[in-house]
XYZ file of C-alpha atoms in Angstrom:
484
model
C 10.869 20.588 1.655
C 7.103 20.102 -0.048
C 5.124 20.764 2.766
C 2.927 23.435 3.631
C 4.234 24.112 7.411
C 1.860 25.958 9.864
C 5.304 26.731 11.037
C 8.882 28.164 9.957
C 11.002 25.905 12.696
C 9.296 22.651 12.826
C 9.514 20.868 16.241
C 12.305 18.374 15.031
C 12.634 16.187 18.167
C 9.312 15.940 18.782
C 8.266 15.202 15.319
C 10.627 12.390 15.285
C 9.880 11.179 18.794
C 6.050 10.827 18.001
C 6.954 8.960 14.176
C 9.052 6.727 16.196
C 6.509 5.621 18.613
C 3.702 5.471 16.455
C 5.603 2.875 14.226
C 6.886 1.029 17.740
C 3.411 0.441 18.566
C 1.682 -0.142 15.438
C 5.005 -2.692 14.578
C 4.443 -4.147 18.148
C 1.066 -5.391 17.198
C 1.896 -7.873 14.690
C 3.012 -9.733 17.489
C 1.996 -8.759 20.660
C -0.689 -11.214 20.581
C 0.684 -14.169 20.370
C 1.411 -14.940 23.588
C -1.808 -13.890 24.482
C -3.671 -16.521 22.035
C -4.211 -18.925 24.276
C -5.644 -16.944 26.544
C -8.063 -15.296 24.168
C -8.840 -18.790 22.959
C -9.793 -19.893 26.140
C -11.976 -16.618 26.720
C -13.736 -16.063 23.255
C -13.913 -20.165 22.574
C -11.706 -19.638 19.216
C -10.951 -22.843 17.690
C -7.263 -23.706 16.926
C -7.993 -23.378 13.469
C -9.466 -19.754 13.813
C -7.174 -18.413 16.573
C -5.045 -16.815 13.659
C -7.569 -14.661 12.398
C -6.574 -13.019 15.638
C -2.890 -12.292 13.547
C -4.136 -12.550 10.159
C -6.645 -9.852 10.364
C -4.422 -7.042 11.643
C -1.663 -8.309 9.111
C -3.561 -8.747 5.744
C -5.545 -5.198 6.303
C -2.023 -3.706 7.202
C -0.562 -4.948 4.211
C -3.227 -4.343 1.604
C -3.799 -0.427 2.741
C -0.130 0.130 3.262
C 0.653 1.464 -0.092
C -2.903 3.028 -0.039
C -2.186 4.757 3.022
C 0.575 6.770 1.771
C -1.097 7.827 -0.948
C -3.959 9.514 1.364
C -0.793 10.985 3.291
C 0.509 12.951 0.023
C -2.516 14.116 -1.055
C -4.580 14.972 2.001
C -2.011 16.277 4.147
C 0.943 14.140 6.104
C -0.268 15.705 9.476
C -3.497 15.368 8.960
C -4.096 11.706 8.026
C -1.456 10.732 10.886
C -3.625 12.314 13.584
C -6.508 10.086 11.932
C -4.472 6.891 11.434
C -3.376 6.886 15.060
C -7.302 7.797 16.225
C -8.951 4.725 14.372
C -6.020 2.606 15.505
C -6.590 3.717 19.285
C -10.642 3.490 18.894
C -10.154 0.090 17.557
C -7.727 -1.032 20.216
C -10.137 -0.047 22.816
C -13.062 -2.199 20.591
C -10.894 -5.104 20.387
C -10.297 -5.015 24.859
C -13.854 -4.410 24.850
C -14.897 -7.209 22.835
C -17.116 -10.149 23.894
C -16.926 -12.299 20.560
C -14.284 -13.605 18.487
C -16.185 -12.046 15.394
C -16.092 -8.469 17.220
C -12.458 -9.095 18.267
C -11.424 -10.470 14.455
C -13.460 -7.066 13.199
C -11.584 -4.801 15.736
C -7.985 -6.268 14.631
C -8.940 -5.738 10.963
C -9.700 -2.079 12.011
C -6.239 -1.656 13.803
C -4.284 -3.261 10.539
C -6.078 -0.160 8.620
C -5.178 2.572 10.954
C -0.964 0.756 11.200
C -1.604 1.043 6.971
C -2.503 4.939 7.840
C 0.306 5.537 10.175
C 3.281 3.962 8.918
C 3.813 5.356 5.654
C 2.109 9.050 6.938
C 5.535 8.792 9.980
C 8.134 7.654 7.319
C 6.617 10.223 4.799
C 6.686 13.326 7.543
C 10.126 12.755 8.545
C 11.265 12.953 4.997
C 9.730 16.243 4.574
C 10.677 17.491 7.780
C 14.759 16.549 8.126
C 16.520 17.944 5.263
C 17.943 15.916 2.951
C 20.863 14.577 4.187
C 22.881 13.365 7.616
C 19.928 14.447 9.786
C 17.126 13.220 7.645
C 19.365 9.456 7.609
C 19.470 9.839 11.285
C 15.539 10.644 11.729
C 14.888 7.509 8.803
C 17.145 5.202 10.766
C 15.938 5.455 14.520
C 12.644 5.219 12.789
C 13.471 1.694 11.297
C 15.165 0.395 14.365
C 12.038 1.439 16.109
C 9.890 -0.632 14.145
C 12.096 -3.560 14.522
C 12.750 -3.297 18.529
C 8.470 -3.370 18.397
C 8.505 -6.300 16.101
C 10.877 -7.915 18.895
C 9.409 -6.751 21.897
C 5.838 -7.844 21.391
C 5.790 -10.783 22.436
C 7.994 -10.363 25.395
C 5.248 -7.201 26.228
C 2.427 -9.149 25.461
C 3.517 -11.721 28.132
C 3.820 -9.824 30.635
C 0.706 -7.564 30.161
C -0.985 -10.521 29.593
C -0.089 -12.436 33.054
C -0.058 -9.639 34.872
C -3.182 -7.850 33.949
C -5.100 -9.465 31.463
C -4.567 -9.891 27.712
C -7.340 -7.368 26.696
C -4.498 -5.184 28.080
C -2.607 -5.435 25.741
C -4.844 -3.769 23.186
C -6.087 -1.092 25.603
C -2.364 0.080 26.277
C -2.401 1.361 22.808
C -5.561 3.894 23.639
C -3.673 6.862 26.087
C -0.426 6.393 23.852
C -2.443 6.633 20.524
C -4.724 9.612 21.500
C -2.366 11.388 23.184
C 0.224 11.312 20.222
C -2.543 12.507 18.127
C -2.937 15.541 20.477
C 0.488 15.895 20.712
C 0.815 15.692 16.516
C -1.599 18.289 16.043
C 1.239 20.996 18.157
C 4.147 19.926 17.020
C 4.257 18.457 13.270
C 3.635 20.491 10.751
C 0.972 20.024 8.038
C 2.363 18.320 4.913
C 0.847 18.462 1.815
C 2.049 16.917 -1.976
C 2.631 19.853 -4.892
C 1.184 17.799 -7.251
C -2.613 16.324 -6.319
C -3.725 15.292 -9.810
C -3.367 11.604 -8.891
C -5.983 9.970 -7.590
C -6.551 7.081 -4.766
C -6.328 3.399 -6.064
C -9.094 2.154 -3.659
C -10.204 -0.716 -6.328
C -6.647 -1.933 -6.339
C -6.396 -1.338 -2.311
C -9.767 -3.638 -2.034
C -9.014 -6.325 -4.412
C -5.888 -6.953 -3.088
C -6.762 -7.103 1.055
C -9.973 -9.009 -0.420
C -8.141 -11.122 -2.252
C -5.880 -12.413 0.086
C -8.522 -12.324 2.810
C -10.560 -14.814 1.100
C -8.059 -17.023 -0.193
C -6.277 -17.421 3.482
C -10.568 -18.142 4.559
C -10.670 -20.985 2.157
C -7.216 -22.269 3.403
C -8.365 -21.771 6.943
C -11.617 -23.663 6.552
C -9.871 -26.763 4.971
C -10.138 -28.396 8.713
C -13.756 -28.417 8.412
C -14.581 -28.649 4.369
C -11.660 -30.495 3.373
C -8.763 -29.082 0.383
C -10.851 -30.826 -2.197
C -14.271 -30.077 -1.096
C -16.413 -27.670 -3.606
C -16.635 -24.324 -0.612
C -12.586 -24.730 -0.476
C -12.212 -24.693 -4.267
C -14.908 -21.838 -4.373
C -13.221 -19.645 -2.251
C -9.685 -20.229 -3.275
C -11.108 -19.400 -6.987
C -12.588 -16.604 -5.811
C -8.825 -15.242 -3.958
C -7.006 -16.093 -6.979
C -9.425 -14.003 -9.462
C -9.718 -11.038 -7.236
C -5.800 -11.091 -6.645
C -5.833 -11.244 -10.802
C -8.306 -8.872 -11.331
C -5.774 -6.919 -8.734
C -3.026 -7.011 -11.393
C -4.800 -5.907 -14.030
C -6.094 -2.471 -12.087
C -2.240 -2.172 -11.165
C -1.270 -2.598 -15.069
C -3.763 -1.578 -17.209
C -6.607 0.603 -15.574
C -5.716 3.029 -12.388
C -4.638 6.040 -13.271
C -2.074 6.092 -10.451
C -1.258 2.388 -9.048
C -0.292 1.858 -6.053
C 2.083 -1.006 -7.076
C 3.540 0.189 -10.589
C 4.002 -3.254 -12.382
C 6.922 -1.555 -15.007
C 8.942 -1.323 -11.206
C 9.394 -4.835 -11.436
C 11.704 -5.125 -14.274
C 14.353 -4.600 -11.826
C 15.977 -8.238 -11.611
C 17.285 -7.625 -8.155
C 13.582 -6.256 -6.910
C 11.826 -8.928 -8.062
C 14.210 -11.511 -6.122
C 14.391 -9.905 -3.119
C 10.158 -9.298 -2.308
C 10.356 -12.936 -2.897
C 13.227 -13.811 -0.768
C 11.016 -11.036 1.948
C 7.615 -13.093 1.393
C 9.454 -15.957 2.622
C 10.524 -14.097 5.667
C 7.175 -13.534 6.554
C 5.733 -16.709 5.642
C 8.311 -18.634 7.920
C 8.572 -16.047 10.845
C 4.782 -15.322 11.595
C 4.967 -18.997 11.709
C 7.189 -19.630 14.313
C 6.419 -16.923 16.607
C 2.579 -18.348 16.365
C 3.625 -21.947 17.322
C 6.550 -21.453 19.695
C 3.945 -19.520 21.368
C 1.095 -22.264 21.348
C 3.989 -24.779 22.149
C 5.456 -23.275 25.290
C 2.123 -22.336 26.632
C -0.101 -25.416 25.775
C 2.473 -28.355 25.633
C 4.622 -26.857 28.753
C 2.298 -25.362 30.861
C 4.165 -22.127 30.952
C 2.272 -19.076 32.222
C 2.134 -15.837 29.739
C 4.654 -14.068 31.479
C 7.276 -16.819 31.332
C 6.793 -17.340 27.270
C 7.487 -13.652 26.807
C 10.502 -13.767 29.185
C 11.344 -17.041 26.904
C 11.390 -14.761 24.086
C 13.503 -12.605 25.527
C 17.029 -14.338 24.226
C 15.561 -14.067 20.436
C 14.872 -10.427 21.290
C 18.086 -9.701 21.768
C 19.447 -11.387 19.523
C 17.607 -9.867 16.702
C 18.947 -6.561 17.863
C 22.313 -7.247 18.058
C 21.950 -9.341 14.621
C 20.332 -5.907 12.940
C 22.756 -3.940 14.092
C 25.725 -6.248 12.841
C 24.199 -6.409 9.515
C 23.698 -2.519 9.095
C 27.390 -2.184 9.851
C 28.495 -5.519 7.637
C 26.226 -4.503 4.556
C 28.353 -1.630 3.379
C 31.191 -3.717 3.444
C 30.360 -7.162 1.734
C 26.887 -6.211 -0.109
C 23.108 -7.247 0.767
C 23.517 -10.601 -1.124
C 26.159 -12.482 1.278
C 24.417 -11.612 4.710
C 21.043 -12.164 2.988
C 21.987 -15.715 2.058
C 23.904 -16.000 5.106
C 20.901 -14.712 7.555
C 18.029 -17.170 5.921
C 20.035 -20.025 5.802
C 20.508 -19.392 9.445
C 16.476 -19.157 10.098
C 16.301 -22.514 7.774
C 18.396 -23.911 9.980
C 17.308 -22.810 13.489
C 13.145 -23.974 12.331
C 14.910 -27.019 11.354
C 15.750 -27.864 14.709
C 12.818 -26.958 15.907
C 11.385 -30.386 14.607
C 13.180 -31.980 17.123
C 10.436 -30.515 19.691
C 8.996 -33.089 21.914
C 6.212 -33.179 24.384
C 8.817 -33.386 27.868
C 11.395 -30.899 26.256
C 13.241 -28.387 28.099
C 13.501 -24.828 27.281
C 17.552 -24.962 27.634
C 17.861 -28.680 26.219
C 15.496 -27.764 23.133
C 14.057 -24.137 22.499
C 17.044 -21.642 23.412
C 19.292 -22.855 20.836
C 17.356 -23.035 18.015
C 15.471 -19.728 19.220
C 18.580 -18.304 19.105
C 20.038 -19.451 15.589
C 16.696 -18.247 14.062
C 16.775 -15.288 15.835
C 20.274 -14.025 14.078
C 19.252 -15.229 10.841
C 16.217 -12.671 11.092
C 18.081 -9.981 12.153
C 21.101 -10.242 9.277
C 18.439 -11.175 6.774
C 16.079 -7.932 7.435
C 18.664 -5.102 6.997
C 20.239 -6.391 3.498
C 16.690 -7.861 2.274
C 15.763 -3.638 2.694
C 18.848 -2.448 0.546
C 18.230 -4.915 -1.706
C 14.474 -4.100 -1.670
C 15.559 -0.593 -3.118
C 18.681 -1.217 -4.827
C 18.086 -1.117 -9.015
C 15.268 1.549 -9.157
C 15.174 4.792 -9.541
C 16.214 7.211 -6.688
C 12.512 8.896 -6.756
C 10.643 5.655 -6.285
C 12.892 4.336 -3.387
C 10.183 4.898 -1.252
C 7.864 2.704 -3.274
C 10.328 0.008 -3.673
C 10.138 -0.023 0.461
C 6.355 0.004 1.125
C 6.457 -3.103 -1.636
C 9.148 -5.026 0.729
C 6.798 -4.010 3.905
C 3.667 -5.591 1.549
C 5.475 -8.105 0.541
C 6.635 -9.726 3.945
C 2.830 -8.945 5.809
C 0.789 -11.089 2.446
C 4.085 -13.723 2.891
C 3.221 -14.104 6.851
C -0.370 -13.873 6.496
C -0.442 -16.497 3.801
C 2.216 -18.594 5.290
C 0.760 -18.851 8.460
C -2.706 -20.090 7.224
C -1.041 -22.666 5.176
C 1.227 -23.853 8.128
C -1.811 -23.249 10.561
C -4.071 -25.584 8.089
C -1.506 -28.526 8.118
C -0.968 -28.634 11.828
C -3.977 -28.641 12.821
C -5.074 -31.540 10.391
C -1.798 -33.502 11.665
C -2.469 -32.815 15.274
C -6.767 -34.345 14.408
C -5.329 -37.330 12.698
C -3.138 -38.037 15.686
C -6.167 -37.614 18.226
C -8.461 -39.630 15.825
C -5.560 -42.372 16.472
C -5.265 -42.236 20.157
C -2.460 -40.190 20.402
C -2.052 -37.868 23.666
C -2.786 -34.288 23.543
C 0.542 -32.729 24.059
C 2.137 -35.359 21.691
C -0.726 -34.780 19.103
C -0.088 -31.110 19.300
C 3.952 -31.115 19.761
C 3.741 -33.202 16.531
C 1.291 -30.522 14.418
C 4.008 -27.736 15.211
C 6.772 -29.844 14.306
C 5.505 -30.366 10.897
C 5.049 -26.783 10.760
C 8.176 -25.719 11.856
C 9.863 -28.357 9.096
C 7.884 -26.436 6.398
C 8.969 -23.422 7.355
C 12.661 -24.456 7.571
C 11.798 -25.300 3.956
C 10.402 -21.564 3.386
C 12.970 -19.977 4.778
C 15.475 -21.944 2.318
C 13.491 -21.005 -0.832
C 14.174 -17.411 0.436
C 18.097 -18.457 0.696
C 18.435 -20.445 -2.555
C 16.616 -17.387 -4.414
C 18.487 -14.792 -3.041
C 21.752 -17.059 -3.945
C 20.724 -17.357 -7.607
C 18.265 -14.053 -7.584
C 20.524 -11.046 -6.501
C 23.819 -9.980 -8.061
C 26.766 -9.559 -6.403
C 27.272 -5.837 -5.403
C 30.575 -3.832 -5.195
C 31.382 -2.169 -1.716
C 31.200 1.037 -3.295
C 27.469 0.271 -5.017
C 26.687 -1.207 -1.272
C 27.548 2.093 0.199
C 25.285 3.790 -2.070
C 22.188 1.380 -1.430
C 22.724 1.423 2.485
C 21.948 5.319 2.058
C 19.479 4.921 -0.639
C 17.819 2.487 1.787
C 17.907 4.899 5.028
C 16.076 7.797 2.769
C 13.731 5.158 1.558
């Protein structure tokens, strides 16, 4: 192992207890709050336009000090800056219950997305160095993963019910006890990791231009409502996203000494094609979670707690879809369920446009829930292997925390660009006389019809992107992908 251990029989259970529920609950928070929007709407006077920032600025700071993140973890010590990531993220969970303005709630989500970037490669990175190599380190690495999808599935079903029950500032203070107290409890029972080799240094210009560059260019797509997409402030600021993102690229190739996205990774054919069939993940489930949210709650009239039990159905059935498609990938390859599983989401956001303003939750949500639901689950497990599949052994790791970028920037983009055009549909209907409900039912249709569209790039490219694997070479990639 390459760790410096304050002790010579590590506390294996415990370590891998406290990994897996810091990466439940930082996971849990990418969507915990969206049944809670329109509640926090309704207390902090966001507009419908600026509600996402409530997402969007947990997501884009998760994904652009992810890779950053792991970095600090190597070369300041694993236990060391997990105890810290899970502090800040508590602190900032108990700012963002605490907060009285959507600018101090939107600055305390920002703060939790950088303590999730500190903790979720610092857990993945400890259990590495803790299990040996082997059947009990795939073990560790796998409940780990499944954690951080059951979180991604439970949120919103949590967030409903904290939020109706209590209030939705709850659901950012529940992460304070279970935060601090896992960073008392880390400080006992993992040991202190530390990399051999510390010559590299931290990429913090390419962290920065990256989470700035996105930032920006999702504020200029934001503000389209009020500037307009042709107006001079729009242009200026989606320049000014576009040049940093550049100038991003050219630290990564050119000038840091150790990047923390090595451009010569992506002459792997197979990598390339499946961080783009991953970005469209993102970009067309943030969506719908956002809007079936909004829709239930604001066209319906349901209560918190009955959207998250709504969710419930999906939450299963993402579950029992991941676990089919761990199972099914060793058998027919990454590429067929991949294919298969966003084809599935492009069809279940499809019918999703058939929403109406008197529809029922059996007659028109639970089926289409439901077929979206499966495609997420078989799409997540292969679009991993594939993720890792065609680079080197030693950079496996890498190849993940790309995927893990790759699908936070494709939600956080995607829903700012869906976000934009409903809300500019739904104001053209009002400025017509249309009804509220129907005005709004028909912004989140359009939406949902994009994403359908999103969610079928990601099939097509996957379809013409990937290879075809052999079972045997699927095999090797499902364990490749559990070490990863």
């Amino acid at each position: 192992m390459n760790t410096t251990s304050t002790s010579e029989h590590p506390h294996l259970r415990a370590t891998l207890l406290l990994c897996c529920l810091a990466q439940f609950m930082v996971i849990l928070d990418v969507s915990v709050v969206n049944v809670a929007l329109p509640s926090i709407r309704s207390a902090l006077r966001f507009s419908e336009q600026d509600l996402q920032w409530v997402v969007n600025a947990y997501t884009v700071t998760f994904a652009g000090f992810l890779l950053l993140g792991g970095r600090a973890a190597d070369l300041l010590g694993r236990r060391r800056v997990f105890v810290f990531g899970l502090t800040l993220f508590a602190l900032a969970s108990l700012a963002g219950g605490l907060a009285d303005s959507k600018v101090l709630l939107i600055a305390a989500r920002a703060a939790q997305g950088l303590g999730g970037a500190i903790v979720a490669p610092a857990s993945l990175s400890i259990l590495t160095t803790t299990f040996k190599e082997g059947p009990a380190r795939n073990r560790a690495v796998g409940i780990w993963g499944a954690m951080g999808g059951a979180g991604g599935a439970a949120g919103v079903l949590l967030g409903g019910v904290l939020t109706d029950l209590l209030s939705w500032r709850w659901i950012l203070f529940i992460n304070v006890p279970i935060g601090l107290i896992a960073a008392v409890l880390a400080q006992r029972y993992i040991v202190a990791g530390r990399a051999e080799h510390r010559e590299r240094g931290f990429d913090i210009a390419g962290a920065v231009t990256a989470t700035l560059g996105l930032s920006i260019l999702v504020l200029g797509i934001v503000r389209t409502d009020v500037t307009g997409w042709g107006s001079l402030p729009t242009l200026a600021l989606l320049a000014a996203g576009l040049v940093l993102l550049a100038a991003f690229v050219a630290i990564e190739g050119k000038f840091a000494k150790a990047p923390l996205m090595p451009l010569r990774i992506y002459a792997s054919r197979t990598l390339r094609a499946s961080n783009l069939v991953v970005f469209t993940l993102g970009a067309s489930t943030f969506a719908m979670w956002f809007f079936m949210s909004l829709y239930l709650q604001q066209v319906r009239g349901y209560s918190p707690l009955r959207a998250g039990l709504a969710f419930l159905p999906m939450t299963l059935s993402i579950v029992a879809a991941s676990t089919l498609a761990s199972r099914g990938v060793t058998r027919v390859g990454p590429k067929p369920l991949l294919v298969g599983g966003m084809s599935l989401l492009a069809i279940g956001l499809f019918l999703f446009t058939f929403l109406s303003p008197g529809g029922t939750y059996l007659g028109d949500v639970l089926a289409p829930s439901v077929l979206a639901a499966v495609g997420m689950g078989l799409a997540f497990v292969p679009a991993v292997i594939a993720a890792v599949s065609g680079v080197a052994p030693h950079e496996s790791g890498l190849a993940s925390g790309l995927m893990n970028t790759f699908r936070l920037f494709g939600g956080s983009l995607g829903l700012a660009i869906l976000a934009a055009i409903a809300t500019a549909h739904t104001n053209r209907d009002l400025r017509h006389a249309a009804g509220i409900h129907a005005a709004l039912t028909n912004g989140f249709v359009l939406a949902f019809g994009i994403a359908a569209a999103f969610a079928a790039a990601g099939a097509l490219i996957a379809a013409v992107g990937l290879p075809q694997v052999s079972t045997r070479a699927s095999r090797r990639q499902a364990i490749a992908a559990e070490g990863a």
